mmCIF file with all atom_site columns, C-alpha atoms in Angstrom:
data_model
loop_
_atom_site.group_PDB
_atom_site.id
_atom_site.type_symbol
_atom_site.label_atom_id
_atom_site.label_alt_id
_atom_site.label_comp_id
_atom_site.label_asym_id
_atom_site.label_entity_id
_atom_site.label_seq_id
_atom_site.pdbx_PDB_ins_code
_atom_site.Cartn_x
_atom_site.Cartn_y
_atom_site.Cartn_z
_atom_site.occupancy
_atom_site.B_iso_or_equiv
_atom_site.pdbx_formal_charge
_atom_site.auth_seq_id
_atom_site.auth_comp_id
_atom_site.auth_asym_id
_atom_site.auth_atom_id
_atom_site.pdbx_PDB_model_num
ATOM 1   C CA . UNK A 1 1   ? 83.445  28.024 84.902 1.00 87.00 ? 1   UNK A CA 1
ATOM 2   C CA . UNK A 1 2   ? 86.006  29.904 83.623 1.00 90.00 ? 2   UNK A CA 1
ATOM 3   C CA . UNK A 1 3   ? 85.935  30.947 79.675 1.00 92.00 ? 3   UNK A CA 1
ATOM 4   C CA . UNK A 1 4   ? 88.615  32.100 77.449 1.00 92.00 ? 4   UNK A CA 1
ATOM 5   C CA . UNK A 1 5   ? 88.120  33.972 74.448 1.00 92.00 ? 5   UNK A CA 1
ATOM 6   C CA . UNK A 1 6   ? 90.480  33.566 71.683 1.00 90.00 ? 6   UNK A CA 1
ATOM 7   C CA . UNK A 1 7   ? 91.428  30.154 73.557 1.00 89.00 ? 7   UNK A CA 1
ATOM 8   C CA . UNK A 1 8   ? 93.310  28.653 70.582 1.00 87.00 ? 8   UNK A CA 1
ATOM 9   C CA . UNK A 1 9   ? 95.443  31.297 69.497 1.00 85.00 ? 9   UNK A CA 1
ATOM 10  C CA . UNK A 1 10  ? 99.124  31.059 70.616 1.00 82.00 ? 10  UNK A CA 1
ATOM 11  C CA . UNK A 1 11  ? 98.923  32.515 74.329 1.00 85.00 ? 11  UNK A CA 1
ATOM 12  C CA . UNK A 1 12  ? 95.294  30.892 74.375 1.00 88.00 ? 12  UNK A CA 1
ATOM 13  C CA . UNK A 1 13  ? 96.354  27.434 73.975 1.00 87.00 ? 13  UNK A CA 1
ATOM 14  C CA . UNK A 1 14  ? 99.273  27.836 76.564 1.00 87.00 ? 14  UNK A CA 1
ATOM 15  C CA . UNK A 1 15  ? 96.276  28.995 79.138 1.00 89.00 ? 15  UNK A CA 1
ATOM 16  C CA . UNK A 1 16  ? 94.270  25.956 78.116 1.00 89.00 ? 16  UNK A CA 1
ATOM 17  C CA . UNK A 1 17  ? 96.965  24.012 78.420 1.00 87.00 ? 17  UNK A CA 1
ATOM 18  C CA . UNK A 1 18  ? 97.850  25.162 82.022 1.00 89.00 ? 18  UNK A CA 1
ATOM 19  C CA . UNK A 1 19  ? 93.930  24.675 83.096 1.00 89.00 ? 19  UNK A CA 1
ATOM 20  C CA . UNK A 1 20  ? 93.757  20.924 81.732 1.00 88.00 ? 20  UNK A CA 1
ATOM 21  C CA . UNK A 1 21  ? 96.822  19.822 83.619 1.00 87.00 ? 21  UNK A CA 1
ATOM 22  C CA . UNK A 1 22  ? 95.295  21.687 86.828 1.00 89.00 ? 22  UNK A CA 1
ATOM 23  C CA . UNK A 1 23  ? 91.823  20.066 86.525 1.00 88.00 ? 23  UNK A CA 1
ATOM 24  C CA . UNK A 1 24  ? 89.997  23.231 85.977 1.00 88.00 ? 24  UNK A CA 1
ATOM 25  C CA . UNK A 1 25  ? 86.464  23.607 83.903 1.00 89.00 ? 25  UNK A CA 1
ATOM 26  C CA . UNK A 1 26  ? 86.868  25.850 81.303 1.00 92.00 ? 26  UNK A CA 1
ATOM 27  C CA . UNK A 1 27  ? 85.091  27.160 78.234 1.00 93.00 ? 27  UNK A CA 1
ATOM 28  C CA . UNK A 1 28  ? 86.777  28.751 75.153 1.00 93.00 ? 28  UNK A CA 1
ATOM 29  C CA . UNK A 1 29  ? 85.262  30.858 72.588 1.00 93.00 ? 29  UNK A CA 1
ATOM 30  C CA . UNK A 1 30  ? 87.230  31.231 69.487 1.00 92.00 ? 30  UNK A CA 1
ATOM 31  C CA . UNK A 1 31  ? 86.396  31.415 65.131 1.00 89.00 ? 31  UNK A CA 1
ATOM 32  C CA . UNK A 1 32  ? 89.546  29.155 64.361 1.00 86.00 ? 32  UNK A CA 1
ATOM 33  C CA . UNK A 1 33  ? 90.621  31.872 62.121 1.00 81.00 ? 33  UNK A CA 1
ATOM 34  C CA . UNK A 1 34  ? 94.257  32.760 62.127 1.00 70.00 ? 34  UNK A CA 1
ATOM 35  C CA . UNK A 1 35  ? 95.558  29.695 64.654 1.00 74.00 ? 35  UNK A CA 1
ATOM 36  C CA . UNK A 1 36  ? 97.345  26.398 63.841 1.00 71.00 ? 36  UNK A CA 1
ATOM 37  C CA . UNK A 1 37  ? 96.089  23.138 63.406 1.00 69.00 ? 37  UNK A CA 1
ATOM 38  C CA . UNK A 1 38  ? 98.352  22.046 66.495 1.00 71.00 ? 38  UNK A CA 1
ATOM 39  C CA . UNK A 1 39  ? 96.459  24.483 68.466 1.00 71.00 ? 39  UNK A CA 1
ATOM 40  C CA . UNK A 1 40  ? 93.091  22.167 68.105 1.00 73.00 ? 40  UNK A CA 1
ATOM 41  C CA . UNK A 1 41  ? 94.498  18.988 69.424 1.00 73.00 ? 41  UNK A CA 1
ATOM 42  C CA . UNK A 1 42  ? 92.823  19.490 72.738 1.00 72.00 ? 42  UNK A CA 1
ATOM 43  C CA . UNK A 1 43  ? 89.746  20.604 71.894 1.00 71.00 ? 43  UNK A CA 1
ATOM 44  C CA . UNK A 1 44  ? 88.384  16.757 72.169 1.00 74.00 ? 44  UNK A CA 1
ATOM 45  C CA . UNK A 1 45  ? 88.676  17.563 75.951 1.00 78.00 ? 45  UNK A CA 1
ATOM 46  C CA . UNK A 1 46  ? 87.401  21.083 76.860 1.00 85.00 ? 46  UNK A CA 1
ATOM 47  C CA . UNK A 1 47  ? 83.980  23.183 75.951 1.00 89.00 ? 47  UNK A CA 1
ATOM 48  C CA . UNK A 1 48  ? 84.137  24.203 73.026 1.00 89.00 ? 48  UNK A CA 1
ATOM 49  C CA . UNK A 1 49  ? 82.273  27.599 71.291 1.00 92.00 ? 49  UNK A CA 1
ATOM 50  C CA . UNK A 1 50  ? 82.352  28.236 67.972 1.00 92.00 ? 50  UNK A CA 1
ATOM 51  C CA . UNK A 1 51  ? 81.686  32.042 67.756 1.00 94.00 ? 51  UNK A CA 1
ATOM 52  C CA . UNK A 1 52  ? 83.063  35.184 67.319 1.00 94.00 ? 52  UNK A CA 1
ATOM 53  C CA . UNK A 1 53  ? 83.598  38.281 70.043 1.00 91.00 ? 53  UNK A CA 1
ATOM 54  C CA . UNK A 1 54  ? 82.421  40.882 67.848 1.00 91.00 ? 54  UNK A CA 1
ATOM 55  C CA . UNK A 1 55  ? 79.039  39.201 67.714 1.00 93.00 ? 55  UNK A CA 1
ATOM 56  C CA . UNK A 1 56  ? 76.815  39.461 70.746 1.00 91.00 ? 56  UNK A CA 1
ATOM 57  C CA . UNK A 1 57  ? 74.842  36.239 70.607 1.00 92.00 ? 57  UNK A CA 1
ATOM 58  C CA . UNK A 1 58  ? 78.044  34.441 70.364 1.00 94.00 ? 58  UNK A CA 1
ATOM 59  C CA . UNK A 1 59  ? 79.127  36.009 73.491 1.00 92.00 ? 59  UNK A CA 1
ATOM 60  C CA . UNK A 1 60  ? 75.654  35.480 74.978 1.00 90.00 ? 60  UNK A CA 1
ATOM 61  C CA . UNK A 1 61  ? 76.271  31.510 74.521 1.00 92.00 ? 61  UNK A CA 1
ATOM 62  C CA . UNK A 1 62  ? 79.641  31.406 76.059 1.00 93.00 ? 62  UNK A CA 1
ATOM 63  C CA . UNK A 1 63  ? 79.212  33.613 79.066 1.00 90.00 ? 63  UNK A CA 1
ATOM 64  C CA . UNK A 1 64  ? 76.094  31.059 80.559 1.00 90.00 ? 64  UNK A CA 1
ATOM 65  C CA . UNK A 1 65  ? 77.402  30.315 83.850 1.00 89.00 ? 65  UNK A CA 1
ATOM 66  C CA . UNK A 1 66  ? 80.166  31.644 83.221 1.00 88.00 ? 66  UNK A CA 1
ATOM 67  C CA . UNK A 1 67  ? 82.268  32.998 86.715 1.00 84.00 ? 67  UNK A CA 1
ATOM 68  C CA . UNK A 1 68  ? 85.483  34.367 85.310 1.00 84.00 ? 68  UNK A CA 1
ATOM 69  C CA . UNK A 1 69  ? 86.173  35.495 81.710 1.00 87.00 ? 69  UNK A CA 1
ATOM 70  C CA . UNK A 1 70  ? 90.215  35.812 80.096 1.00 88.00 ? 70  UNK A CA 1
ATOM 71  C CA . UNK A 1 71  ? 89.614  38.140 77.028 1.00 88.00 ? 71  UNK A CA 1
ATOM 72  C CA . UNK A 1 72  ? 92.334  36.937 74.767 1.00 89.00 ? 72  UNK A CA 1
ATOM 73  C CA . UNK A 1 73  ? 90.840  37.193 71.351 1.00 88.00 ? 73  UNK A CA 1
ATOM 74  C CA . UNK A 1 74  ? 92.596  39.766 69.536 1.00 83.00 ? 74  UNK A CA 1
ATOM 75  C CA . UNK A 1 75  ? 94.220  40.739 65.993 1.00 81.00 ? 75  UNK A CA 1
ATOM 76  C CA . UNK A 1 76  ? 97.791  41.671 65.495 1.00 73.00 ? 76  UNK A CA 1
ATOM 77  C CA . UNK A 1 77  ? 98.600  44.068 62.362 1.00 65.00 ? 77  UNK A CA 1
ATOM 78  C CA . UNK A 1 78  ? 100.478 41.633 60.015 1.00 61.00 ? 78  UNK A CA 1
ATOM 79  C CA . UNK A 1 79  ? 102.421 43.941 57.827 1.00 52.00 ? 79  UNK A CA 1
ATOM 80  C CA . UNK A 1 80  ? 104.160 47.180 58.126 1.00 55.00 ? 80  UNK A CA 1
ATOM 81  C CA . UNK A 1 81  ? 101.852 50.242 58.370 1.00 52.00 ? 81  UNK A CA 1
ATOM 82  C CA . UNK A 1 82  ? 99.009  48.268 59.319 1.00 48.00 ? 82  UNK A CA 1
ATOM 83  C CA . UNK A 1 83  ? 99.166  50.044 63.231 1.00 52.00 ? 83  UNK A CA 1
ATOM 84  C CA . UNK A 1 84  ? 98.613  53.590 61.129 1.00 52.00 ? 84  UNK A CA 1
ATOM 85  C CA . UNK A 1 85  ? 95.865  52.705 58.952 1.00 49.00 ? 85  UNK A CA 1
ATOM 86  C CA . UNK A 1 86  ? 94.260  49.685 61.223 1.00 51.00 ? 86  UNK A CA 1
ATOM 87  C CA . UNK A 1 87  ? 92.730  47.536 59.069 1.00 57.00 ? 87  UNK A CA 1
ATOM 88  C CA . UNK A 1 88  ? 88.979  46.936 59.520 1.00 66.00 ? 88  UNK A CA 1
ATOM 89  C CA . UNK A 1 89  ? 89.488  43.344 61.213 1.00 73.00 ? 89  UNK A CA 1
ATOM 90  C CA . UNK A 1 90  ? 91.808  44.936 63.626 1.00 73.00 ? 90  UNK A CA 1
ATOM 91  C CA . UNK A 1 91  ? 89.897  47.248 64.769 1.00 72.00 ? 91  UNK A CA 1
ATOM 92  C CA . UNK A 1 92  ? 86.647  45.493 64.996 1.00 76.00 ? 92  UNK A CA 1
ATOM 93  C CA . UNK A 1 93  ? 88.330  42.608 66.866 1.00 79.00 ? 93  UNK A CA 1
ATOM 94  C CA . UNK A 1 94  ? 90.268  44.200 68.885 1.00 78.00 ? 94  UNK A CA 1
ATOM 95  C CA . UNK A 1 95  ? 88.018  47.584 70.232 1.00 79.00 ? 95  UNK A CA 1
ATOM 96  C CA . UNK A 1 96  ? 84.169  46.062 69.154 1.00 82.00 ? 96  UNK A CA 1
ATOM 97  C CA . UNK A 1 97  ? 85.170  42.590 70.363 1.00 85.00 ? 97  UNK A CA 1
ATOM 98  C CA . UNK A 1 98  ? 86.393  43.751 73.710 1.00 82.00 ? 98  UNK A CA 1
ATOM 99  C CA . UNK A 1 99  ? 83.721  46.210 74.315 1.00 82.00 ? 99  UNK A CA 1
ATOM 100 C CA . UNK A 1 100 ? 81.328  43.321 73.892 1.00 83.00 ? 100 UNK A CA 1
ATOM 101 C CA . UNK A 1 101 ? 83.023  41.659 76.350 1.00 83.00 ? 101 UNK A CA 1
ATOM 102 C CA . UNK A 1 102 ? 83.452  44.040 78.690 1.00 78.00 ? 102 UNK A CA 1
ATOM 103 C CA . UNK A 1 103 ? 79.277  44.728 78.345 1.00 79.00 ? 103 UNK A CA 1
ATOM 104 C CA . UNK A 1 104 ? 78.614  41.134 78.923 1.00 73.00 ? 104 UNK A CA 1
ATOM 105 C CA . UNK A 1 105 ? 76.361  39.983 81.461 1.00 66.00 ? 105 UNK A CA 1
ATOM 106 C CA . UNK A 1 106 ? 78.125  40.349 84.672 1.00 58.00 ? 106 UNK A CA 1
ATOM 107 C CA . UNK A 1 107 ? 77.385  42.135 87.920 1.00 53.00 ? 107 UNK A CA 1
ATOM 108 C CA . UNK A 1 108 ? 81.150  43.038 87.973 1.00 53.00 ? 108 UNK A CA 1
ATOM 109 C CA . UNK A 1 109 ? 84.627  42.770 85.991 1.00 55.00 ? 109 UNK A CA 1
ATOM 110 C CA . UNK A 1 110 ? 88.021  43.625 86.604 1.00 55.00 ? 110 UNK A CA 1
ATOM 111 C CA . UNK A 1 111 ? 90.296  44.000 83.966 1.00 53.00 ? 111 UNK A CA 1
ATOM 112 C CA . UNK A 1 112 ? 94.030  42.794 83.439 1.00 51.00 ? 112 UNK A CA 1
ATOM 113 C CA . UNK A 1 113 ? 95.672  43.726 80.379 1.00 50.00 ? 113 UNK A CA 1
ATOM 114 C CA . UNK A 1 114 ? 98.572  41.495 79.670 1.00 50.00 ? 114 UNK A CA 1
ATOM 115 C CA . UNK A 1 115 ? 101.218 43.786 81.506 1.00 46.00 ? 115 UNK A CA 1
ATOM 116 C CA . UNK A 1 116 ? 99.868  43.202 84.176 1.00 44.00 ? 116 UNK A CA 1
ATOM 117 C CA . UNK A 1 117 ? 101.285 39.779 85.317 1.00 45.00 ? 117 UNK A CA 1
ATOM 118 C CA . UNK A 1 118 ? 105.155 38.706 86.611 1.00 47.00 ? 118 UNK A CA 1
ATOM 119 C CA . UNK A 1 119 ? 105.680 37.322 83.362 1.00 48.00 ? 119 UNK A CA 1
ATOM 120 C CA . UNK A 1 120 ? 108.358 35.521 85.272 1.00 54.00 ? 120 UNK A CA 1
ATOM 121 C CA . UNK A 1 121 ? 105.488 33.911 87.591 1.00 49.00 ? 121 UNK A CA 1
ATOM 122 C CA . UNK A 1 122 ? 103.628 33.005 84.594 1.00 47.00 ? 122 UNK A CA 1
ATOM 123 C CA . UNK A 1 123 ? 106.441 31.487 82.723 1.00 50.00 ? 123 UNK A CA 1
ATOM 124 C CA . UNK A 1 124 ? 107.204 29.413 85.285 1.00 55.00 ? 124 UNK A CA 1
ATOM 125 C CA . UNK A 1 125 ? 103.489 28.481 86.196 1.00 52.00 ? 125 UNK A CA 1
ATOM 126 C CA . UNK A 1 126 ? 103.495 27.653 82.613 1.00 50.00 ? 126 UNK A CA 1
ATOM 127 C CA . UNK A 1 127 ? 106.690 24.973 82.531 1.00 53.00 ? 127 UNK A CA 1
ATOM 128 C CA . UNK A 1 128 ? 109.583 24.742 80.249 1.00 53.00 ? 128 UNK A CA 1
ATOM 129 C CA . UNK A 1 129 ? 107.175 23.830 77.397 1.00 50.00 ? 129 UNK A CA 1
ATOM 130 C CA . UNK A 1 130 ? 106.281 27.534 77.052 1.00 45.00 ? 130 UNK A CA 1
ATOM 131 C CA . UNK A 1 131 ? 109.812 29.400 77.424 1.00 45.00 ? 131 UNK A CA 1
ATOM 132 C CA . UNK A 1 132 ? 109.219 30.774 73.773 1.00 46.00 ? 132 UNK A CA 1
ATOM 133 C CA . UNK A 1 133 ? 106.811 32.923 75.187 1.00 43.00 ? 133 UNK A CA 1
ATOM 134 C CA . UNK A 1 134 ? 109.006 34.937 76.910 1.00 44.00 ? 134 UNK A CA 1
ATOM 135 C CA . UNK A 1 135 ? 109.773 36.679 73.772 1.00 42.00 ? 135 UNK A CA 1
ATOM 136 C CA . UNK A 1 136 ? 105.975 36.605 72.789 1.00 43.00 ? 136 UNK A CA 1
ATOM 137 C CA . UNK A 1 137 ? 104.120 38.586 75.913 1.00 41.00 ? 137 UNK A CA 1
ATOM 138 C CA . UNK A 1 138 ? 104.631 41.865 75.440 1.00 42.00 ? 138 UNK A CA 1
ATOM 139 C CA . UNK A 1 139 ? 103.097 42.644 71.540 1.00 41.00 ? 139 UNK A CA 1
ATOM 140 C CA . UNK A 1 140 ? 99.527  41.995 72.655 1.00 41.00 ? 140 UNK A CA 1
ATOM 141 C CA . UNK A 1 141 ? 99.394  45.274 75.051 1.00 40.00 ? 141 UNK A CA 1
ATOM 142 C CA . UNK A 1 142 ? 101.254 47.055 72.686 1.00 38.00 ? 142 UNK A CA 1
ATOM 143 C CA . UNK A 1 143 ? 98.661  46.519 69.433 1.00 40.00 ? 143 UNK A CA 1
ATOM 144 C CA . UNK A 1 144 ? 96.073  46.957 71.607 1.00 40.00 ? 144 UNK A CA 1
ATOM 145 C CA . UNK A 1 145 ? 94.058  50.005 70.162 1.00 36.00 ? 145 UNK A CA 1
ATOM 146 C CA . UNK A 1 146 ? 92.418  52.043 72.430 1.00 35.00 ? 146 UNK A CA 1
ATOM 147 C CA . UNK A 1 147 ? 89.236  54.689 71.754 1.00 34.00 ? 147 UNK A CA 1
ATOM 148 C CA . UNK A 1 148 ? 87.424  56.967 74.315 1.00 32.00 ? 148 UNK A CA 1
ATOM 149 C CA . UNK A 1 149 ? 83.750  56.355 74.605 1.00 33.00 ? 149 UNK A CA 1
#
């Protein structure tokens, strides 16, 4: 089982998307806050968790038998000078909400930030319904706070 967080943001519901047409069992955890109504049109056919990353128990709920985990919940700054003073949501989403994650329940992890892929792989993985990504990949790793422990 694989589970997404954030699965019905904008690069969430391209992954979904990808998974149903390949027959794979998924799982996505998401609040619904910030994402379209066009984004929920699948949700009739996938598992569905209503929580929020920043919360452990939510986390808990979605990570039973749970094999693989694609951490894409996350909060973009919205307006200018947002990055230097980082509101409260952003931060809390983006370094609590991960950190949760990352101390979930398994005996292992590796972690991929999005820079990581051939975005040129992915788009094409992805189909010509998602070539207005291309634009779109590179914000998330570059919002993406970051704090010492």
């Amino acid at each position: 089982m694989i589970l997404i967080t954030g699965g019905c943001g904008y690069v969430g519901t391209a992954l979904s998307s990808l998974l149903m047409r390949r027959g794979e069992e998924f799982r996505i955890l998401d609040n619904l806050s910030g994402c379209s109504p066009l984004n929920l049109l699948f949700l009739n056919h996938v598992e569905f968790v209503w929580g929020d990353v920043r919360k452990p128990d939510d986390l808990k709920l979605a990570m039973k038998d749970v094999d693989i985990v694609v951490h894409l919940a996350a909060k973009l700054p919205t307006a200018p000078g947002m990055i230097d003073g980082m509101d409260g949501d952003v931060e809390s989403v983006n370094y609590s909400g991960t950190k949760n994650v990352l101390e979930g329940d398994f005996g292992f992890f590796k972690l991929y930030e999005g820079n990581d892929y051939d975005k040129d792989i992915l788009l094409n993985d992805l189909g010509e319904d998602f070539r207005g990504m291309e634009l779109s990949i590179k914000p998330y790793p570059c919002c993406r706070m970051t704090h010492a422990s």
